[in-house]
mmCIF file of C-alpha atoms and ligand atoms in Angstrom:
data_model
loop_
_atom_site.group_PDB
_atom_site.id
_atom_site.type_symbol
_atom_site.label_atom_id
_atom_site.label_comp_id
_atom_site.label_asym_id
_atom_site.label_seq_id
_atom_site.Cartn_x
_atom_site.Cartn_y
_atom_site.Cartn_z
ATOM 1 C CA UNK A 216 17.354 18.806 22.552
ATOM 2 C CA UNK A 217 20.797 19.646 23.907
ATOM 3 C CA UNK A 218 24.139 20.419 22.329
ATOM 4 C CA UNK A 219 25.764 17.285 23.819
ATOM 5 C CA UNK A 220 26.508 14.479 21.555
ATOM 6 C CA UNK A 221 26.839 16.256 18.197
ATOM 7 C CA UNK A 222 30.170 15.302 16.740
ATOM 8 C CA UNK A 223 31.519 18.253 14.762
ATOM 9 C CA UNK A 224 34.542 16.314 13.598
ATOM 10 C CA UNK A 225 33.717 13.181 11.831
ATOM 11 C CA UNK A 226 30.482 11.225 12.630
ATOM 12 C CA UNK A 227 28.804 12.284 9.417
ATOM 13 C CA UNK A 228 27.000 15.455 8.502
ATOM 14 C CA UNK A 229 25.384 17.289 11.500
ATOM 15 C CA UNK A 230 21.882 17.395 9.883
ATOM 16 C CA UNK A 231 21.988 13.523 9.693
ATOM 17 C CA UNK A 232 23.164 13.249 13.305
ATOM 18 C CA UNK A 233 20.132 15.479 14.292
ATOM 19 C CA UNK A 234 17.772 13.392 12.179
ATOM 20 C CA UNK A 235 18.947 10.231 13.769
ATOM 21 C CA UNK A 236 18.383 11.767 17.235
ATOM 22 C CA UNK A 237 14.847 12.819 16.387
ATOM 23 C CA UNK A 238 13.919 9.528 14.664
ATOM 24 C CA UNK A 239 15.421 7.591 17.666
ATOM 25 C CA UNK A 240 13.242 9.689 20.014
ATOM 26 C CA UNK A 241 10.203 8.796 17.943
ATOM 27 C CA UNK A 242 11.097 5.143 17.815
ATOM 28 C CA UNK A 243 11.660 4.901 21.610
ATOM 29 C CA UNK A 244 8.551 6.934 22.371
ATOM 30 C CA UNK A 245 10.232 9.943 23.935
ATOM 31 C CA UNK A 246 8.527 11.818 21.166
ATOM 32 C CA UNK A 247 4.919 10.825 20.650
ATOM 33 C CA UNK A 248 2.651 11.108 17.559
ATOM 34 C CA UNK A 249 1.168 14.616 17.626
ATOM 35 C CA UNK A 250 3.989 16.121 19.711
ATOM 36 C CA UNK A 251 5.154 19.450 18.407
ATOM 37 C CA UNK A 252 8.726 20.369 17.708
ATOM 38 C CA UNK A 253 10.200 23.676 18.931
ATOM 39 C CA UNK A 254 10.522 26.393 16.215
ATOM 40 C CA UNK A 255 13.616 26.269 14.122
ATOM 41 C CA UNK A 256 15.163 29.233 15.919
ATOM 42 C CA UNK A 257 14.704 27.624 19.373
ATOM 43 C CA UNK A 258 16.075 24.228 18.100
ATOM 44 C CA UNK A 259 19.125 25.992 16.840
ATOM 45 C CA UNK A 260 19.649 27.688 20.233
ATOM 46 C CA UNK A 261 19.087 24.467 22.130
ATOM 47 C CA UNK A 262 21.420 22.306 19.998
ATOM 48 C CA UNK A 263 24.049 24.868 19.031
ATOM 49 C CA UNK A 264 23.475 23.896 15.439
ATOM 50 C CA UNK A 265 22.827 26.319 12.626
ATOM 51 C CA UNK A 266 19.293 27.073 11.423
ATOM 52 C CA UNK A 267 20.300 25.793 7.994
ATOM 53 C CA UNK A 268 21.280 22.424 9.559
ATOM 54 C CA UNK A 269 18.019 22.272 11.567
ATOM 55 C CA UNK A 270 15.964 23.112 8.430
ATOM 56 C CA UNK A 271 17.732 20.421 6.424
ATOM 57 C CA UNK A 272 17.187 17.798 9.068
ATOM 58 C CA UNK A 273 13.441 18.668 9.502
ATOM 59 C CA UNK A 274 12.878 18.718 5.677
ATOM 60 C CA UNK A 275 14.446 15.202 5.448
ATOM 61 C CA UNK A 276 12.165 13.903 8.243
ATOM 62 C CA UNK A 277 9.095 15.392 6.672
ATOM 63 C CA UNK A 278 10.058 13.799 3.299
ATOM 64 C CA UNK A 279 10.489 10.463 5.123
ATOM 65 C CA UNK A 280 7.052 10.763 6.798
ATOM 66 C CA UNK A 281 8.360 10.951 10.395
ATOM 67 C CA UNK A 282 7.227 14.592 10.804
ATOM 68 C CA UNK A 283 4.511 16.678 9.267
ATOM 69 C CA UNK A 284 4.440 20.452 8.806
ATOM 70 C CA UNK A 285 1.297 22.511 9.088
ATOM 71 C CA UNK A 286 1.547 26.010 7.704
ATOM 72 C CA UNK A 287 1.271 28.537 10.395
ATOM 73 C CA UNK A 288 1.177 26.055 13.294
ATOM 74 C CA UNK A 289 4.553 24.284 13.116
ATOM 75 C CA UNK A 290 6.167 20.857 12.933
ATOM 76 C CA UNK A 291 4.687 17.764 14.559
ATOM 77 C CA UNK A 292 5.492 14.065 14.949
ATOM 78 C CA UNK A 293 3.311 12.352 12.309
ATOM 79 C CA UNK A 294 0.269 10.440 13.684
ATOM 80 C CA UNK A 295 0.513 6.642 13.709
ATOM 81 C CA UNK A 296 -2.055 5.013 11.435
ATOM 82 C CA UNK A 297 -3.807 1.918 12.477
ATOM 83 C CA UNK A 298 -4.405 -0.507 9.652
ATOM 84 C CA UNK A 299 -8.036 -0.860 8.506
ATOM 85 C CA UNK A 300 -9.428 -4.070 7.103
ATOM 86 C CA UNK A 301 -11.766 -3.398 4.272
ATOM 87 C CA UNK A 302 -14.106 -5.957 2.696
ATOM 88 C CA UNK A 303 -13.827 -5.990 -1.073
ATOM 89 C CA UNK A 304 -17.103 -7.647 -1.799
ATOM 90 C CA UNK A 305 -19.456 -4.903 -0.466
ATOM 91 C CA UNK A 306 -20.409 -1.811 -2.447
ATOM 92 C CA UNK A 307 -20.192 0.682 0.402
ATOM 93 C CA UNK A 308 -19.122 4.311 0.598
ATOM 94 C CA UNK A 309 -16.207 5.785 2.531
ATOM 95 C CA UNK A 310 -18.615 7.433 4.895
ATOM 96 C CA UNK A 311 -20.491 4.218 5.689
ATOM 97 C CA UNK A 312 -17.189 2.311 5.997
ATOM 98 C CA UNK A 313 -16.005 4.740 8.657
ATOM 99 C CA UNK A 314 -19.361 4.923 10.428
ATOM 100 C CA UNK A 315 -19.398 1.138 10.744
ATOM 101 C CA UNK A 316 -16.056 1.364 12.519
ATOM 102 C CA UNK A 317 -17.305 4.164 14.808
ATOM 103 C CA UNK A 318 -14.921 6.583 13.155
ATOM 104 C CA UNK A 319 -15.561 10.004 11.627
ATOM 105 C CA UNK A 320 -15.281 10.626 7.901
ATOM 106 C CA UNK A 321 -14.004 13.984 6.666
ATOM 107 C CA UNK A 322 -12.931 15.369 3.268
ATOM 108 C CA UNK A 323 -10.535 18.083 2.263
ATOM 109 C CA UNK A 324 -11.721 19.274 -1.052
ATOM 110 C CA UNK A 325 -9.270 19.832 -3.838
ATOM 111 C CA UNK A 326 -11.756 20.714 -6.509
ATOM 112 C CA UNK A 327 -15.449 20.214 -7.296
ATOM 113 C CA UNK A 328 -16.737 21.511 -10.650
ATOM 114 C CA UNK A 329 -18.374 20.698 -13.966
ATOM 115 C CA UNK A 330 -16.030 20.094 -16.948
ATOM 116 C CA UNK A 331 -16.004 18.845 -20.597
ATOM 117 C CA UNK A 332 -15.196 15.142 -20.289
ATOM 118 C CA UNK A 333 -11.758 13.856 -21.048
ATOM 119 C CA UNK A 334 -11.503 10.973 -23.663
ATOM 120 C CA UNK A 335 -10.911 8.606 -20.657
ATOM 121 C CA UNK A 336 -14.124 9.816 -18.964
ATOM 122 C CA UNK A 337 -16.126 9.533 -22.178
ATOM 123 C CA UNK A 338 -14.986 5.975 -22.516
ATOM 124 C CA UNK A 339 -15.473 4.994 -18.809
ATOM 125 C CA UNK A 340 -18.859 6.683 -18.349
ATOM 126 C CA UNK A 341 -20.215 6.002 -21.910
ATOM 127 C CA UNK A 342 -20.884 9.700 -22.579
ATOM 128 C CA UNK A 343 -21.951 11.578 -25.602
ATOM 129 C CA UNK A 344 -19.141 13.812 -26.919
ATOM 130 C CA UNK A 345 -21.061 16.980 -25.928
ATOM 131 C CA UNK A 346 -21.934 15.722 -22.421
ATOM 132 C CA UNK A 347 -20.630 17.376 -19.259
ATOM 133 C CA UNK A 348 -19.057 15.727 -16.203
ATOM 134 C CA UNK A 349 -18.836 16.587 -12.550
ATOM 135 C CA UNK A 350 -15.423 16.046 -11.120
ATOM 136 C CA UNK A 351 -14.929 15.734 -7.432
ATOM 137 C CA UNK A 352 -11.421 15.572 -6.074
ATOM 138 C CA UNK A 353 -10.740 15.356 -2.431
ATOM 139 C CA UNK A 354 -8.542 13.807 0.324
ATOM 140 C CA UNK A 355 -10.604 11.442 2.473
ATOM 141 C CA UNK A 356 -9.691 11.504 6.137
ATOM 142 C CA UNK A 357 -10.783 9.664 9.197
ATOM 143 C CA UNK A 358 -10.217 11.168 12.680
ATOM 144 C CA UNK A 359 -8.067 13.739 10.979
ATOM 145 C CA UNK A 360 -5.714 11.227 9.310
ATOM 146 C CA UNK A 361 -5.538 11.324 5.493
ATOM 147 C CA UNK A 362 -6.272 7.846 4.117
ATOM 148 C CA UNK A 363 -6.950 8.286 0.379
ATOM 149 C CA UNK A 364 -7.115 10.695 -2.440
ATOM 150 C CA UNK A 365 -10.308 10.226 -4.472
ATOM 151 C CA UNK A 366 -11.044 11.532 -8.018
ATOM 152 C CA UNK A 367 -14.656 10.810 -8.866
ATOM 153 C CA UNK A 368 -16.220 11.665 -12.221
ATOM 154 C CA UNK A 369 -20.029 11.583 -12.504
ATOM 155 C CA UNK A 370 -22.024 12.427 -15.569
ATOM 156 C CA UNK A 371 -23.837 15.775 -15.128
ATOM 157 C CA UNK A 372 -27.023 13.873 -15.986
ATOM 158 C CA UNK A 373 -26.811 12.290 -12.559
ATOM 159 C CA UNK A 374 -25.133 15.091 -10.608
ATOM 160 C CA UNK A 375 -25.939 18.420 -12.216
ATOM 161 C CA UNK A 376 -24.476 20.429 -9.411
ATOM 162 C CA UNK A 377 -21.318 18.980 -7.751
ATOM 163 C CA UNK A 378 -21.559 21.706 -5.018
ATOM 164 C CA UNK A 379 -24.427 19.675 -3.518
ATOM 165 C CA UNK A 380 -21.882 17.094 -2.343
ATOM 166 C CA UNK A 381 -20.452 18.310 0.862
ATOM 167 C CA UNK A 382 -20.078 15.026 2.682
ATOM 168 C CA UNK A 383 -21.058 11.678 1.215
ATOM 169 C CA UNK A 384 -21.307 11.393 -2.590
ATOM 170 C CA UNK A 385 -23.380 8.177 -2.288
ATOM 171 C CA UNK A 386 -25.926 9.853 -0.069
ATOM 172 C CA UNK A 387 -26.388 12.544 -2.708
ATOM 173 C CA UNK A 388 -26.650 9.979 -5.505
ATOM 174 C CA UNK A 389 -29.084 8.033 -3.418
ATOM 175 C CA UNK A 390 -31.234 11.209 -2.998
ATOM 176 C CA UNK A 391 -30.994 11.598 -6.772
ATOM 177 C CA UNK A 392 -32.071 7.978 -7.191
ATOM 178 C CA UNK A 393 -28.846 6.983 -8.956
ATOM 179 C CA UNK A 394 -26.715 5.340 -6.354
ATOM 180 C CA UNK A 395 -24.702 2.527 -8.009
ATOM 181 C CA UNK A 396 -25.987 -0.971 -7.202
ATOM 182 C CA UNK A 397 -23.029 -2.864 -8.818
ATOM 183 C CA UNK A 398 -19.432 -1.988 -9.382
ATOM 184 C CA UNK A 399 -16.272 -3.264 -10.948
ATOM 185 C CA UNK A 400 -13.141 -2.412 -9.117
ATOM 186 C CA UNK A 401 -9.539 -2.760 -10.231
ATOM 187 C CA UNK A 402 -6.576 -2.454 -7.770
ATOM 188 C CA UNK A 403 -2.996 -1.923 -8.713
ATOM 189 C CA UNK A 404 0.215 -0.949 -6.876
ATOM 190 C CA UNK A 405 1.652 2.547 -7.064
ATOM 191 C CA UNK A 406 4.512 4.452 -5.506
ATOM 192 C CA UNK A 407 3.297 7.817 -4.408
ATOM 193 C CA UNK A 408 4.893 10.852 -6.108
ATOM 194 C CA UNK A 409 5.795 14.052 -4.286
ATOM 195 C CA UNK A 410 2.357 15.719 -4.783
ATOM 196 C CA UNK A 411 0.198 12.776 -3.712
ATOM 197 C CA UNK A 412 2.611 11.759 -0.895
ATOM 198 C CA UNK A 413 2.241 15.306 0.433
ATOM 199 C CA UNK A 414 -1.531 15.161 0.338
ATOM 200 C CA UNK A 415 -1.431 11.876 2.283
ATOM 201 C CA UNK A 416 1.295 12.824 4.755
ATOM 202 C CA UNK A 417 3.595 9.991 3.831
ATOM 203 C CA UNK A 418 7.124 9.746 2.516
ATOM 204 C CA UNK A 419 7.756 10.334 -1.240
ATOM 205 C CA UNK A 420 7.835 6.924 -2.875
ATOM 206 C CA UNK A 421 5.750 5.272 -0.248
ATOM 207 C CA UNK A 422 3.509 2.408 -1.300
ATOM 208 C CA UNK A 423 -0.053 3.139 -2.354
ATOM 209 C CA UNK A 424 -2.930 1.197 -3.857
ATOM 210 C CA UNK A 425 -4.565 2.648 -6.918
ATOM 211 C CA UNK A 426 -8.202 1.686 -7.017
ATOM 212 C CA UNK A 427 -10.496 2.241 -9.912
ATOM 213 C CA UNK A 428 -14.216 1.808 -9.496
ATOM 214 C CA UNK A 429 -16.915 1.861 -12.190
ATOM 215 C CA UNK A 430 -20.333 1.932 -10.588
ATOM 216 C CA UNK A 431 -23.515 0.815 -12.445
ATOM 217 C CA UNK A 432 -27.265 1.563 -12.097
ATOM 218 C CA UNK A 433 -29.664 -1.348 -12.198
ATOM 219 C CA UNK A 434 -30.311 -0.719 -15.914
ATOM 220 C CA UNK A 435 -26.608 -1.059 -16.756
ATOM 221 C CA UNK A 436 -25.727 2.643 -17.173
ATOM 222 C CA UNK A 437 -22.440 3.781 -15.642
ATOM 223 C CA UNK A 438 -22.934 6.355 -12.924
ATOM 224 C CA UNK A 439 -19.584 6.500 -11.359
ATOM 225 C CA UNK A 440 -15.890 6.499 -12.531
ATOM 226 C CA UNK A 441 -13.669 6.983 -9.516
ATOM 227 C CA UNK A 442 -9.865 6.685 -9.273
ATOM 228 C CA UNK A 443 -8.460 6.581 -5.795
ATOM 229 C CA UNK A 444 -5.052 6.329 -4.230
ATOM 230 C CA UNK A 445 -5.076 4.655 -0.891
ATOM 231 C CA UNK A 446 -2.279 4.634 1.641
ATOM 232 C CA UNK A 447 -0.523 1.274 1.533
ATOM 233 C CA UNK A 448 0.307 1.566 5.261
ATOM 234 C CA UNK A 449 -3.279 1.979 6.238
ATOM 235 C CA UNK A 450 -5.363 -0.593 4.411
ATOM 236 C CA UNK A 451 -5.766 -4.331 4.117
ATOM 237 C CA UNK A 452 -8.323 -5.420 1.525
ATOM 238 C CA UNK A 453 -9.949 -8.669 2.111
ATOM 239 C CA UNK A 454 -12.417 -10.858 0.050
ATOM 240 C CA UNK A 455 -13.903 -14.233 0.500
ATOM 241 C CA UNK A 456 -13.152 -16.808 -2.221
ATOM 242 C CA UNK A 457 -15.219 -19.858 -3.105
ATOM 243 C CA UNK A 458 -14.220 -23.037 -4.900
ATOM 244 C CA UNK A 459 -15.093 -22.776 -8.634
ATOM 245 C CA UNK A 460 -18.247 -24.962 -8.961
HETATM 246 C C1 16G B 660 -15.467 4.880 -1.694
HETATM 247 C C2 16G B 660 -15.338 4.432 -3.092
HETATM 248 C C3 16G B 660 -15.652 5.521 -4.139
HETATM 249 C C4 16G B 660 -16.978 6.224 -3.776
HETATM 250 C C5 16G B 660 -16.956 6.719 -2.309
HETATM 251 C C6 16G B 660 -18.251 7.321 -1.889
HETATM 252 C C7 16G B 660 -13.567 2.860 -3.054
HETATM 253 C C8 16G B 660 -12.171 2.384 -3.508
HETATM 254 N N1 16G B 660 -14.019 3.928 -3.476
HETATM 255 O O1 16G B 660 -14.449 5.711 -1.293
HETATM 256 O O2 16G B 660 -15.700 4.956 -5.385
HETATM 257 O O3 16G B 660 -17.198 7.314 -4.644
HETATM 258 O O4 16G B 660 -16.756 5.567 -1.532
HETATM 259 O O5 16G B 660 -18.051 7.707 -0.542
HETATM 260 O O6 16G B 660 -14.106 2.127 -2.240
HETATM 261 P P1 16G B 660 -18.965 8.851 0.125
HETATM 262 O O7 16G B 660 -20.330 8.528 -0.109
HETATM 263 O O8 16G B 660 -18.565 8.760 1.527
HETATM 264 O O9 16G B 660 -18.579 10.135 -0.600
#
């Protein structure tokens, strides 16, 4: 960062000039994923620009997904995601999928509690009106990178205490002898709104995949109704097709 090259007279607003400089540095590798940016005050001193201009430039680059901000620790160049290929024909869990790739699986919990079911949950899970439902909402990460937001609803009959799920939901369901053995999955396109984009560290409006999974027990009862939002820049879903006999 240096004061040279900022055109105070005509080459467009100064915050846009600074944004271009930072995004060029990322594109050319002079700034690497994970590199930290100097604090706002230092950037202002280094560039001769005002703190208001610095803040506006950084806010724009956070919104576009180039930078990420962590409260208390500063501003960083966003990590690059490598695309993952995910088979659609296997009923696996997030934890298992990551383990198979030799990657870690982590969750940041948003909420985990028992509720009265919504009409949508009553329908999907086939619940009685007075039933209760465990709702588990979390951001799924691998090697620290957020990949999906997952909102799982499980009848309390199968998961009385959602607090027992600290890592893998399917491992807990398996221990309770109610892991789904069959599922129907529906995928649709979605643009991520400000809240979800923030949770996934991507630009507002970035492409996402909305995935709904309904998981069944061998006797046909529904055990899981999960709605997820996957990062469109991180996943390729693949399935084998066979000629209609
Ligand atoms: C996957 C499933 C989700 C399931 C979860 C369990 C999709 C789209 N979703 O993320 O329905 O609840 O795995 O993972 O594949 P866990 O056992 O690691 O908690």
